[in-house]
XYZ file of C-alpha atoms in Angstrom:
192
model
C 148.822 55.826 69.327
C 152.581 55.499 69.672
C 154.107 53.704 72.659
C 157.129 54.726 74.658
C 160.509 54.573 72.964
C 162.417 51.402 73.834
C 164.820 51.782 76.751
C 167.270 49.299 75.270
C 169.648 49.311 72.330
C 171.460 46.940 69.986
C 174.118 46.703 72.706
C 171.596 45.164 75.126
C 170.378 42.737 72.474
C 173.960 41.668 71.766
C 174.718 41.343 75.487
C 171.615 39.150 75.876
C 172.791 36.901 73.029
C 176.326 36.690 74.442
C 174.902 35.796 77.869
C 172.611 33.120 76.448
C 175.480 31.782 74.347
C 177.258 30.865 77.586
C 174.310 29.358 79.500
C 170.523 29.154 79.414
C 169.288 32.055 81.530
C 165.931 33.062 82.962
C 164.274 36.426 82.390
C 164.846 37.671 85.944
C 168.570 36.903 85.710
C 168.729 38.709 82.349
C 167.131 41.747 84.022
C 170.037 41.772 86.513
C 172.743 41.119 83.922
C 171.509 43.696 81.415
C 170.531 46.306 84.001
C 167.180 46.843 82.294
C 163.587 46.706 83.445
C 161.431 43.616 83.199
C 159.404 45.051 80.293
C 162.484 45.844 78.210
C 163.910 42.373 78.785
C 160.557 40.816 77.858
C 160.618 42.795 74.607
C 164.202 41.725 73.849
C 163.272 38.079 74.503
C 160.197 38.431 72.272
C 162.260 39.855 69.381
C 165.033 37.265 69.742
C 162.442 34.463 69.859
C 160.567 35.822 66.818
C 163.872 36.036 64.935
C 164.587 32.391 65.794
C 167.738 33.250 67.760
C 166.566 31.914 71.134
C 163.910 29.565 72.511
C 162.408 28.987 75.926
C 163.119 25.864 77.931
C 162.647 24.710 81.507
C 166.214 25.919 82.182
C 165.447 29.428 80.949
C 165.993 31.023 77.576
C 168.417 29.184 75.377
C 170.257 30.066 72.193
C 169.184 28.249 69.010
C 171.422 27.000 66.221
C 170.663 30.198 64.278
C 171.480 32.260 67.386
C 174.714 30.334 67.862
C 175.702 31.087 64.270
C 174.924 34.790 64.774
C 177.042 34.971 67.940
C 179.952 33.096 66.348
C 179.875 35.492 63.368
C 180.286 38.387 65.817
C 183.007 36.604 67.800
C 185.064 36.249 64.621
C 185.217 40.054 64.602
C 185.778 40.728 68.300
C 186.230 39.052 71.673
C 183.576 38.773 74.332
C 183.740 41.675 76.776
C 185.982 40.907 79.740
C 185.934 42.697 83.077
C 189.521 43.798 83.732
C 191.494 45.709 86.348
C 193.771 48.176 84.609
C 193.701 50.694 87.436
C 197.153 52.062 86.645
C 195.703 53.432 83.399
C 191.945 53.908 83.978
C 189.769 54.415 87.046
C 186.417 52.783 87.695
C 185.176 49.424 86.505
C 186.470 48.372 83.099
C 185.423 46.053 80.310
C 187.830 45.170 77.507
C 187.110 43.976 73.976
C 189.705 43.059 71.343
C 188.534 43.956 67.842
C 190.536 41.724 65.527
C 192.472 43.434 62.737
C 190.316 46.561 63.010
C 193.073 49.184 62.943
C 192.116 49.881 59.311
C 188.675 51.040 60.516
C 190.021 53.334 63.221
C 189.388 56.851 61.924
C 187.565 58.730 64.671
C 188.488 57.947 68.274
C 186.366 60.814 69.618
C 183.295 59.265 67.973
C 184.037 55.954 69.721
C 184.382 57.715 73.076
C 181.143 59.636 72.512
C 179.360 56.421 71.543
C 180.518 54.811 74.810
C 179.248 57.860 76.722
C 175.825 57.628 75.056
C 175.699 53.944 76.063
C 176.070 54.954 79.726
C 179.817 54.539 80.265
C 182.120 57.285 81.500
C 184.153 56.800 78.330
C 186.260 54.421 76.290
C 189.997 54.102 75.917
C 191.223 52.860 72.547
C 194.611 51.189 72.022
C 196.199 49.621 68.953
C 198.663 46.793 68.462
C 201.302 48.174 66.121
C 204.513 46.375 67.043
C 203.642 47.272 70.626
C 200.405 48.267 72.360
C 200.049 52.011 71.838
C 197.748 54.971 72.103
C 196.693 55.528 68.468
C 196.791 59.344 68.451
C 200.227 59.798 69.968
C 201.809 56.465 69.069
C 203.031 56.356 72.681
C 203.537 52.865 74.124
C 201.628 51.880 77.244
C 204.862 50.656 78.860
C 204.521 53.445 81.467
C 201.545 51.474 82.816
C 203.113 48.198 84.029
C 199.908 46.506 85.265
C 198.056 47.242 82.029
C 201.064 46.485 79.844
C 201.586 43.099 81.501
C 197.908 42.157 81.164
C 197.756 43.153 77.493
C 200.892 41.105 76.725
C 199.174 38.021 78.165
C 196.157 38.210 75.876
C 198.235 37.656 72.722
C 197.213 40.633 70.653
C 198.045 40.498 66.970
C 199.322 43.238 64.710
C 196.399 45.450 63.670
C 194.149 44.553 66.609
C 192.284 47.350 68.369
C 191.609 47.212 72.115
C 188.477 49.014 73.307
C 188.158 49.502 77.069
C 184.901 50.910 78.383
C 185.014 52.368 81.881
C 182.177 53.307 84.227
C 181.029 53.049 87.858
C 179.582 49.562 87.138
C 180.791 46.624 85.054
C 177.428 46.630 83.207
C 177.865 50.213 82.040
C 181.550 49.637 81.212
C 180.532 46.634 79.090
C 177.757 48.645 77.414
C 180.292 51.350 76.549
C 182.890 48.904 75.225
C 180.322 47.065 73.089
C 178.782 50.293 71.767
C 182.207 51.651 70.785
C 183.104 48.305 69.180
C 179.903 48.229 67.134
C 180.537 51.831 66.076
C 184.115 50.972 65.067
C 182.846 48.142 62.866
C 179.948 50.172 61.473
C 180.331 51.032 57.782
C 179.084 54.565 58.510
C 181.595 55.451 61.243
C 183.955 57.430 59.011
C 184.233 61.140 59.828
């Protein structure tokens, strides 16, 4: 007998690890943060515990040394998702991730957008730092969007960085979209 397919993805597992990296968190709080059901969160916790990435404590679930190492390996590749307000460029709630030096992996922007859609977001906007922050397809600078341009200048992007912005009706879904697109960008199989 085969059970139901899991209602969570690698994105949810990564979001759980990133959350626990910041603070010990209880299961009920993880349900709220991840936007998943209790059963799915229990399964994620079980897998992370079995893999030695988290442990339970009186304060909630806590990241282990192995889990810390795993998170830090990821954070060398990209920033934590940040809720942003770039309303002059994108509507809805937005979550931004900087993927360090990833312009060399950027081959299929439509695939990244579609990946964000499958993760529950309304889409993903991709920008590159190439002398200036630009739209990769057109090479057009984002200077026509003063709020967004000003914000992106403040975060000290480096040449070759890729900015992935997921957008959706909720911050959770925007973050899911941004993380899914980021993981796809870094995936060795994402070439067209």
